[in-house]
């Protein structure tokens, strides 16, 4: 069991770190304050392959493993959590379209999504179906050689500013088996976008409701076969859980980096903060938990890459643990700053706001606990 990164992985990390330091970090506070979606910077990321990390090379992707992608996303999120989180969503859309799309869909959108020329949004959540995705109500009814799409989706990242939507809709009966997936032109007739939500965090990516009213979608834009939508969604969410956990880890690492520098510089009672043993112990606990979370995420990514039978459970454990730890570390780092941590001159309050939502996304952490406990109750924990 080798925990060291390969030469290629070190090179990937170095490239991502340089991009984060040069293109993301200098602008992250402004993007957050002004709610700017940095499309041009995202396209620059696409030039380096960051818009299609694990999409196949056949569409212009890098064809990397989920572990490789996690290493890269960690570095990017140290520059801007919110923008990196959007990049993880775009990567999932690109991968879904490339892996499950028809030749016509791949030809139309594959390469342009892979390079970041076009941007994508993932449309699963609805007003009355969040974690219970199998109960979604959006419908796609056959009409000749097309499907007519009706319904609404909410909390959609990038909505109103992206070009391609991956939409989960009901083509059959109730439950998971009745759901299919479609690639949809975001500018199709019958699509309308709600107001841009005012959010606590993740402000560098717009979030809107999308309404579909008799939106005509050609049948060849179905991803996979009819009824495969829920399976595709769940495959996407396994990787999505690793991605969002990784964003928590990267942000927490940057919070520790910033807190360390502050402790070495700030003086109180005639001593640097770094010289107070109580604060040293706090920092030690933060780093220990962060390293444990990082290793669990990378283990889960390795399990997913290998097609391990317990990959679902490991992804759930990684998401639950890393997002809790990431938020906790950012909160503790803010505390080390004292009152300065609460003002926007410093990045700590943004780190706390941006990581808080990670505990909700890709299935709440309570859902993650259900996945883990069901596996343990059914088969025991000894073999995990």
Short mmCIF file of C-alpha atoms in Angstrom, two decimals:
data_model
loop_
_atom_site.label_atom_id
_atom_site.label_comp_id
_atom_site.label_asym_id
_atom_site.label_seq_id
_atom_site.Cartn_x
_atom_site.Cartn_y
_atom_site.Cartn_z
CA UNK A 1 0.00 0.00 0.00
CA UNK A 2 1.82 3.08 -1.28
CA UNK A 3 0.58 6.42 0.00
CA UNK A 4 3.11 8.45 -1.98
CA UNK A 5 2.03 10.32 -5.10
CA UNK A 6 3.47 9.24 -8.44
CA UNK A 7 5.64 11.60 -10.48
CA UNK A 8 2.67 12.30 -12.75
CA UNK A 9 0.42 13.08 -9.78
CA UNK A 10 3.00 15.45 -8.32
CA UNK A 11 3.20 17.19 -11.71
CA UNK A 12 -0.61 17.45 -11.89
CA UNK A 13 -0.70 18.93 -8.38
CA UNK A 14 2.04 21.45 -9.20
CA UNK A 15 0.22 22.59 -12.34
CA UNK A 16 -3.08 22.95 -10.49
CA UNK A 17 -1.41 24.79 -7.60
CA UNK A 18 0.17 27.29 -9.98
CA UNK A 19 -3.19 27.90 -11.69
CA UNK A 20 -4.90 28.34 -8.33
CA UNK A 21 -2.30 30.81 -7.10
CA UNK A 22 -2.18 32.83 -10.31
CA UNK A 23 -5.73 32.71 -11.65
CA UNK A 24 -8.08 31.90 -8.74
CA UNK A 25 -6.77 33.12 -5.38
CA UNK A 26 -6.12 36.76 -6.42
CA UNK A 27 -9.75 37.17 -7.50
CA UNK A 28 -11.68 34.85 -5.17
CA UNK A 29 -12.71 37.55 -2.67
CA UNK A 30 -13.96 39.85 -5.46
CA UNK A 31 -15.88 37.04 -7.16
CA UNK A 32 -17.48 36.23 -3.82
CA UNK A 33 -18.30 39.85 -2.96
CA UNK A 34 -19.66 40.75 -6.40
CA UNK A 35 -21.17 37.33 -7.23
CA UNK A 36 -19.12 37.09 -10.43
CA UNK A 37 -19.16 33.86 -12.44
CA UNK A 38 -15.60 33.83 -13.88
CA UNK A 39 -16.36 32.24 -17.24
CA UNK A 40 -13.13 33.34 -18.90
CA UNK A 41 -11.02 31.92 -16.09
CA UNK A 42 -12.97 28.67 -16.29
CA UNK A 43 -12.16 28.55 -20.00
CA UNK A 44 -8.49 29.06 -19.14
CA UNK A 45 -8.84 26.08 -16.82
CA UNK A 46 -10.26 24.18 -19.79
CA UNK A 47 -7.13 24.92 -21.80
CA UNK A 48 -5.17 22.97 -19.19
CA UNK A 49 -7.65 20.08 -19.22
CA UNK A 50 -9.31 20.97 -15.92
CA UNK A 51 -12.79 20.88 -17.51
CA UNK A 52 -12.50 17.21 -18.51
CA UNK A 53 -10.14 15.52 -16.09
CA UNK A 54 -11.72 12.05 -16.17
CA UNK A 55 -13.63 12.35 -19.44
CA UNK A 56 -12.20 9.99 -22.07
CA UNK A 57 -9.50 11.10 -24.48
CA UNK A 58 -11.88 10.36 -27.38
CA UNK A 59 -13.71 13.64 -26.64
CA UNK A 60 -10.59 15.59 -25.78
CA UNK A 61 -10.55 14.74 -22.08
CA UNK A 62 -7.48 13.78 -20.08
CA UNK A 63 -8.83 10.33 -19.18
CA UNK A 64 -7.41 10.53 -15.65
CA UNK A 65 -8.46 8.46 -12.66
CA UNK A 66 -10.77 9.77 -9.95
CA UNK A 67 -7.77 9.77 -7.62
CA UNK A 68 -5.81 11.97 -10.04
CA UNK A 69 -8.80 14.30 -10.34
CA UNK A 70 -9.10 14.54 -6.56
CA UNK A 71 -5.46 15.55 -6.26
CA UNK A 72 -6.01 18.31 -8.83
CA UNK A 73 -9.30 19.56 -7.38
CA UNK A 74 -7.71 19.80 -3.94
CA UNK A 75 -5.10 22.21 -5.22
CA UNK A 76 -7.63 24.25 -7.21
CA UNK A 77 -9.96 24.62 -4.23
CA UNK A 78 -7.13 26.17 -2.25
CA UNK A 79 -7.43 29.09 -4.68
CA UNK A 80 -11.23 29.39 -4.85
CA UNK A 81 -13.61 26.87 -3.30
CA UNK A 82 -16.71 28.03 -5.12
CA UNK A 83 -15.20 28.14 -8.61
CA UNK A 84 -13.55 24.76 -8.13
CA UNK A 85 -16.85 23.29 -6.96
CA UNK A 86 -18.42 24.45 -10.23
CA UNK A 87 -15.53 22.87 -12.15
CA UNK A 88 -16.27 19.55 -10.45
CA UNK A 89 -19.90 19.78 -11.61
CA UNK A 90 -18.86 20.65 -15.16
CA UNK A 91 -16.47 17.68 -15.14
CA UNK A 92 -19.33 15.39 -14.13
CA UNK A 93 -21.54 16.72 -16.94
CA UNK A 94 -18.75 16.25 -19.48
CA UNK A 95 -18.07 12.70 -18.28
CA UNK A 96 -21.76 11.74 -18.33
CA UNK A 97 -22.24 13.02 -21.85
CA UNK A 98 -19.05 11.35 -23.12
CA UNK A 99 -19.73 8.00 -21.45
CA UNK A 100 -23.46 7.68 -22.05
CA UNK A 101 -24.22 9.99 -24.97
CA UNK A 102 -25.10 8.92 -28.49
CA UNK A 103 -22.58 9.62 -31.27
CA UNK A 104 -24.69 12.61 -32.31
CA UNK A 105 -24.63 14.10 -28.79
CA UNK A 106 -20.89 13.52 -28.42
CA UNK A 107 -20.20 15.11 -31.78
CA UNK A 108 -22.37 18.11 -30.97
CA UNK A 109 -21.11 18.87 -27.47
CA UNK A 110 -18.34 16.51 -26.34
CA UNK A 111 -15.20 18.33 -27.39
CA UNK A 112 -16.59 21.80 -26.65
CA UNK A 113 -17.47 20.76 -23.11
CA UNK A 114 -14.09 19.09 -22.68
CA UNK A 115 -12.24 22.28 -23.56
CA UNK A 116 -14.53 24.60 -21.61
CA UNK A 117 -15.73 26.37 -24.74
CA UNK A 118 -19.22 25.34 -23.62
CA UNK A 119 -20.25 24.96 -19.98
CA UNK A 120 -22.63 22.45 -18.42
CA UNK A 121 -25.12 22.18 -15.56
CA UNK A 122 -26.44 19.08 -13.81
CA UNK A 123 -30.20 19.04 -13.21
CA UNK A 124 -31.38 16.48 -10.67
CA UNK A 125 -32.75 18.31 -7.59
CA UNK A 126 -36.36 19.49 -7.61
CA UNK A 127 -38.49 21.54 -5.21
CA UNK A 128 -39.97 18.36 -3.71
CA UNK A 129 -37.16 15.87 -4.28
CA UNK A 130 -33.76 16.59 -2.84
CA UNK A 131 -32.05 13.63 -1.24
CA UNK A 132 -35.01 11.47 -2.34
CA UNK A 133 -34.01 11.76 -6.00
CA UNK A 134 -36.04 8.71 -7.07
CA UNK A 135 -39.25 10.64 -6.38
CA UNK A 136 -38.56 13.36 -8.96
CA UNK A 137 -41.60 14.66 -10.89
CA UNK A 138 -40.15 16.23 -14.05
CA UNK A 139 -41.49 14.27 -17.01
CA UNK A 140 -40.27 13.47 -20.50
CA UNK A 141 -43.08 12.13 -22.67
CA UNK A 142 -42.56 10.68 -26.11
CA UNK A 143 -43.88 12.79 -29.01
CA UNK A 144 -42.90 11.25 -32.33
CA UNK A 145 -39.12 11.27 -32.63
CA UNK A 146 -38.80 13.66 -29.67
CA UNK A 147 -39.55 13.88 -25.97
CA UNK A 148 -41.47 16.76 -24.41
CA UNK A 149 -39.89 17.86 -21.15
CA UNK A 150 -42.03 19.40 -18.39
CA UNK A 151 -41.22 20.22 -14.80
CA UNK A 152 -38.74 22.20 -12.75
CA UNK A 153 -35.33 21.83 -11.19
CA UNK A 154 -33.87 23.89 -8.37
CA UNK A 155 -30.47 24.77 -6.88
CA UNK A 156 -28.85 24.29 -10.29
CA UNK A 157 -25.25 25.50 -10.36
CA UNK A 158 -24.39 27.64 -13.36
CA UNK A 159 -28.02 27.82 -14.50
CA UNK A 160 -28.66 30.73 -16.83
CA UNK A 161 -24.98 31.00 -17.74
CA UNK A 162 -24.29 27.53 -19.12
CA UNK A 163 -24.88 25.93 -22.50
CA UNK A 164 -25.73 22.27 -21.91
CA UNK A 165 -27.99 20.70 -19.28
CA UNK A 166 -27.95 17.08 -18.17
CA UNK A 167 -31.55 16.57 -17.03
CA UNK A 168 -33.04 13.65 -15.13
CA UNK A 169 -36.72 13.17 -16.01
CA UNK A 170 -39.40 10.54 -15.61
CA UNK A 171 -40.17 8.59 -18.79
CA UNK A 172 -41.83 5.65 -17.06
CA UNK A 173 -43.58 4.73 -13.83
CA UNK A 174 -42.83 5.70 -10.26
CA UNK A 175 -39.50 5.00 -8.64
CA UNK A 176 -35.92 4.82 -9.85
CA UNK A 177 -36.62 2.56 -12.83
CA UNK A 178 -38.82 5.19 -14.47
CA UNK A 179 -36.10 7.85 -14.72
CA UNK A 180 -34.09 8.64 -17.85
CA UNK A 181 -31.30 11.13 -18.54
CA UNK A 182 -31.11 13.68 -21.36
CA UNK A 183 -28.62 16.16 -22.74
CA UNK A 184 -30.52 19.37 -23.41
CA UNK A 185 -29.53 22.61 -25.12
CA UNK A 186 -29.76 25.21 -22.34
CA UNK A 187 -31.23 27.74 -24.76
CA UNK A 188 -34.07 25.54 -26.01
CA UNK A 189 -37.54 27.00 -26.47
CA UNK A 190 -39.64 26.44 -23.35
CA UNK A 191 -36.79 26.75 -20.86
CA UNK A 192 -36.98 29.62 -18.39
CA UNK A 193 -34.64 30.55 -15.57
CA UNK A 194 -35.58 31.92 -12.16
CA UNK A 195 -33.83 34.64 -10.21
CA UNK A 196 -30.22 34.20 -9.21
CA UNK A 197 -30.37 32.98 -5.63
CA UNK A 198 -28.69 35.11 -2.95
CA UNK A 199 -26.61 32.52 -1.10
CA UNK A 200 -24.52 32.29 2.04
CA UNK A 201 -21.56 31.01 0.03
CA UNK A 202 -20.56 29.60 -3.36
CA UNK A 203 -21.13 33.10 -4.75
CA UNK A 204 -18.82 32.78 -7.78
CA UNK A 205 -21.33 30.44 -9.41
CA UNK A 206 -24.95 31.39 -10.10
CA UNK A 207 -27.70 29.18 -8.71
CA UNK A 208 -31.18 29.27 -10.21
CA UNK A 209 -34.38 27.32 -10.66
CA UNK A 210 -35.03 26.01 -14.17
CA UNK A 211 -38.55 25.49 -15.53
CA UNK A 212 -39.27 23.27 -18.54
CA UNK A 213 -42.51 23.80 -20.45
CA UNK A 214 -43.00 21.46 -23.41
CA UNK A 215 -39.29 21.58 -24.19
CA UNK A 216 -38.72 19.45 -27.27
CA UNK A 217 -35.70 17.14 -26.92
CA UNK A 218 -34.71 14.80 -29.77
CA UNK A 219 -34.77 11.15 -28.73
CA UNK A 220 -31.12 10.74 -29.71
CA UNK A 221 -30.21 13.13 -26.88
CA UNK A 222 -31.14 10.52 -24.29
CA UNK A 223 -28.10 9.38 -22.30
CA UNK A 224 -27.92 5.61 -22.06
CA UNK A 225 -31.14 3.68 -22.47
CA UNK A 226 -34.61 4.56 -21.29
CA UNK A 227 -34.80 3.92 -17.55
CA UNK A 228 -31.03 4.26 -17.03
CA UNK A 229 -31.23 7.79 -15.65
CA UNK A 230 -31.16 6.96 -11.96
CA UNK A 231 -28.22 4.57 -12.39
CA UNK A 232 -26.32 7.26 -14.28
CA UNK A 233 -27.18 9.80 -11.59
CA UNK A 234 -25.94 7.51 -8.81
CA UNK A 235 -22.70 6.81 -10.66
CA UNK A 236 -22.25 10.54 -10.98
CA UNK A 237 -22.96 11.10 -7.30
CA UNK A 238 -20.31 8.60 -6.17
CA UNK A 239 -17.69 10.66 -7.96
CA UNK A 240 -19.45 13.86 -6.92
CA UNK A 241 -19.10 12.91 -3.27
CA UNK A 242 -15.37 12.49 -3.69
CA UNK A 243 -15.20 15.81 -5.52
CA UNK A 244 -17.10 17.79 -2.90
CA UNK A 245 -15.13 16.12 -0.10
CA UNK A 246 -11.96 17.13 -1.93
CA UNK A 247 -13.08 20.76 -2.14
CA UNK A 248 -13.52 20.69 1.65
CA UNK A 249 -10.03 19.29 2.12
CA UNK A 250 -8.38 21.85 -0.14
CA UNK A 251 -10.16 24.76 1.51
CA UNK A 252 -9.30 23.45 4.97
CA UNK A 253 -5.67 23.09 3.96
CA UNK A 254 -5.59 26.70 2.80
CA UNK A 255 -7.27 27.77 6.04
CA UNK A 256 -4.49 26.04 7.99
CA UNK A 257 -1.85 27.66 5.80
CA UNK A 258 -3.33 31.09 6.42
CA UNK A 259 -3.80 30.46 10.16
CA UNK A 260 -0.21 29.28 10.53
CA UNK A 261 1.12 32.47 8.92
CA UNK A 262 -1.15 34.56 11.15
CA UNK A 263 -0.02 32.74 14.30
CA UNK A 264 3.62 33.32 13.43
CA UNK A 265 3.02 37.04 12.89
CA UNK A 266 0.34 38.10 15.39
CA UNK A 267 1.44 38.95 18.95
CA UNK A 268 -0.60 39.13 22.12
CA UNK A 269 0.62 39.48 25.71
CA UNK A 270 4.14 39.99 24.38
CA UNK A 271 4.27 36.65 22.55
CA UNK A 272 3.42 35.33 19.11
CA UNK A 273 0.19 33.33 18.96
CA UNK A 274 2.37 30.44 17.78
CA UNK A 275 4.11 30.40 21.17
CA UNK A 276 0.94 29.63 23.13
CA UNK A 277 0.79 25.89 23.77
CA UNK A 278 -3.01 25.78 23.79
CA UNK A 279 -3.07 27.18 20.26
CA UNK A 280 -0.30 24.80 19.19
CA UNK A 281 -2.45 21.88 20.37
CA UNK A 282 -5.46 23.25 18.49
CA UNK A 283 -3.42 23.51 15.30
CA UNK A 284 -2.11 19.98 15.80
CA UNK A 285 -5.65 18.61 16.06
CA UNK A 286 -6.72 20.49 12.94
CA UNK A 287 -3.85 19.10 10.88
CA UNK A 288 -4.32 15.55 12.20
CA UNK A 289 -8.00 15.47 11.29
CA UNK A 290 -7.31 17.01 7.90
CA UNK A 291 -4.69 14.40 7.01
CA UNK A 292 -7.06 11.61 8.12
CA UNK A 293 -9.83 13.07 5.94
CA UNK A 294 -7.50 13.40 2.94
CA UNK A 295 -6.41 9.78 3.20
CA UNK A 296 -10.00 8.55 3.44
CA UNK A 297 -10.97 10.56 0.36
CA UNK A 298 -8.05 9.18 -1.62
CA UNK A 299 -8.88 5.65 -0.47
CA UNK A 300 -12.48 6.11 -1.62
CA UNK A 301 -11.29 7.45 -4.98
CA UNK A 302 -9.04 4.41 -5.36
CA UNK A 303 -11.96 2.10 -4.58
CA UNK A 304 -14.11 3.87 -7.17
CA UNK A 305 -11.36 3.63 -9.80
CA UNK A 306 -11.00 -0.09 -9.10
CA UNK A 307 -14.74 -0.77 -9.32
CA UNK A 308 -14.71 -2.12 -5.77
CA UNK A 309 -18.02 -3.56 -4.55
CA UNK A 310 -17.90 -1.26 -1.53
CA UNK A 311 -17.04 1.91 -3.46
CA UNK A 312 -20.47 3.39 -2.66
CA UNK A 313 -19.86 2.97 1.07
CA UNK A 314 -16.36 4.38 0.94
CA UNK A 315 -17.53 7.39 -1.08
CA UNK A 316 -20.24 8.01 1.52
CA UNK A 317 -17.74 7.70 4.39
CA UNK A 318 -15.30 10.03 2.68
CA UNK A 319 -17.97 12.62 1.94
CA UNK A 320 -19.39 12.49 5.47
CA UNK A 321 -16.04 12.69 7.23
CA UNK A 322 -14.19 15.11 4.97
CA UNK A 323 -16.98 17.67 4.69
CA UNK A 324 -17.49 17.66 8.46
CA UNK A 325 -13.75 17.94 9.10
CA UNK A 326 -13.28 20.59 6.40
CA UNK A 327 -15.94 22.84 7.89
CA UNK A 328 -14.65 22.25 11.42
CA UNK A 329 -11.07 23.09 10.45
CA UNK A 330 -12.14 26.30 8.71
CA UNK A 331 -14.20 27.29 11.75
CA UNK A 332 -11.27 26.59 14.09
CA UNK A 333 -8.96 28.58 11.83
CA UNK A 334 -11.36 31.52 11.97
CA UNK A 335 -11.29 31.26 15.77
CA UNK A 336 -7.50 31.52 15.76
CA UNK A 337 -7.87 34.90 14.03
CA UNK A 338 -10.13 36.20 16.79
CA UNK A 339 -12.24 39.16 15.67
CA UNK A 340 -10.17 39.51 12.49
CA UNK A 341 -11.48 36.18 11.30
CA UNK A 342 -14.99 37.60 11.12
CA UNK A 343 -14.21 40.46 8.77
CA UNK A 344 -13.85 40.22 5.01
CA UNK A 345 -10.33 41.64 4.92
CA UNK A 346 -9.28 38.08 5.72
CA UNK A 347 -10.45 34.94 3.88
CA UNK A 348 -11.52 32.91 6.91
CA UNK A 349 -15.18 33.90 6.92
CA UNK A 350 -15.41 33.03 3.20
CA UNK A 351 -13.83 29.63 3.82
CA UNK A 352 -16.44 28.93 6.52
CA UNK A 353 -19.34 30.05 4.31
CA UNK A 354 -18.15 28.11 1.26
CA UNK A 355 -17.50 24.81 3.08
CA UNK A 356 -20.77 24.82 5.01
CA UNK A 357 -22.82 23.83 1.97
CA UNK A 358 -20.60 20.79 1.32
CA UNK A 359 -22.26 18.97 4.21
CA UNK A 360 -25.61 19.26 2.39
CA UNK A 361 -24.69 18.58 -1.25
CA UNK A 362 -24.46 15.22 -3.05
CA UNK A 363 -26.78 13.82 -0.39
CA UNK A 364 -26.79 15.30 3.12
CA UNK A 365 -24.39 13.82 5.64
CA UNK A 366 -27.38 12.17 7.33
CA UNK A 367 -27.99 10.28 4.07
CA UNK A 368 -24.29 9.31 4.04
CA UNK A 369 -24.73 7.84 7.52
CA UNK A 370 -27.70 5.81 6.30
CA UNK A 371 -25.65 4.37 3.40
CA UNK A 372 -22.82 3.41 5.75
CA UNK A 373 -25.01 1.96 8.49
CA UNK A 374 -27.04 -0.17 6.07
CA UNK A 375 -23.84 -1.69 4.69
CA UNK A 376 -22.54 -2.42 8.19
CA UNK A 377 -25.84 -3.85 9.45
CA UNK A 378 -26.17 -6.07 6.37
CA UNK A 379 -22.62 -7.40 6.18
CA UNK A 380 -20.67 -6.16 9.17
CA UNK A 381 -17.78 -3.76 9.32
CA UNK A 382 -14.89 -6.19 9.53
CA UNK A 383 -14.47 -6.47 5.75
CA UNK A 384 -14.45 -2.74 5.07
#
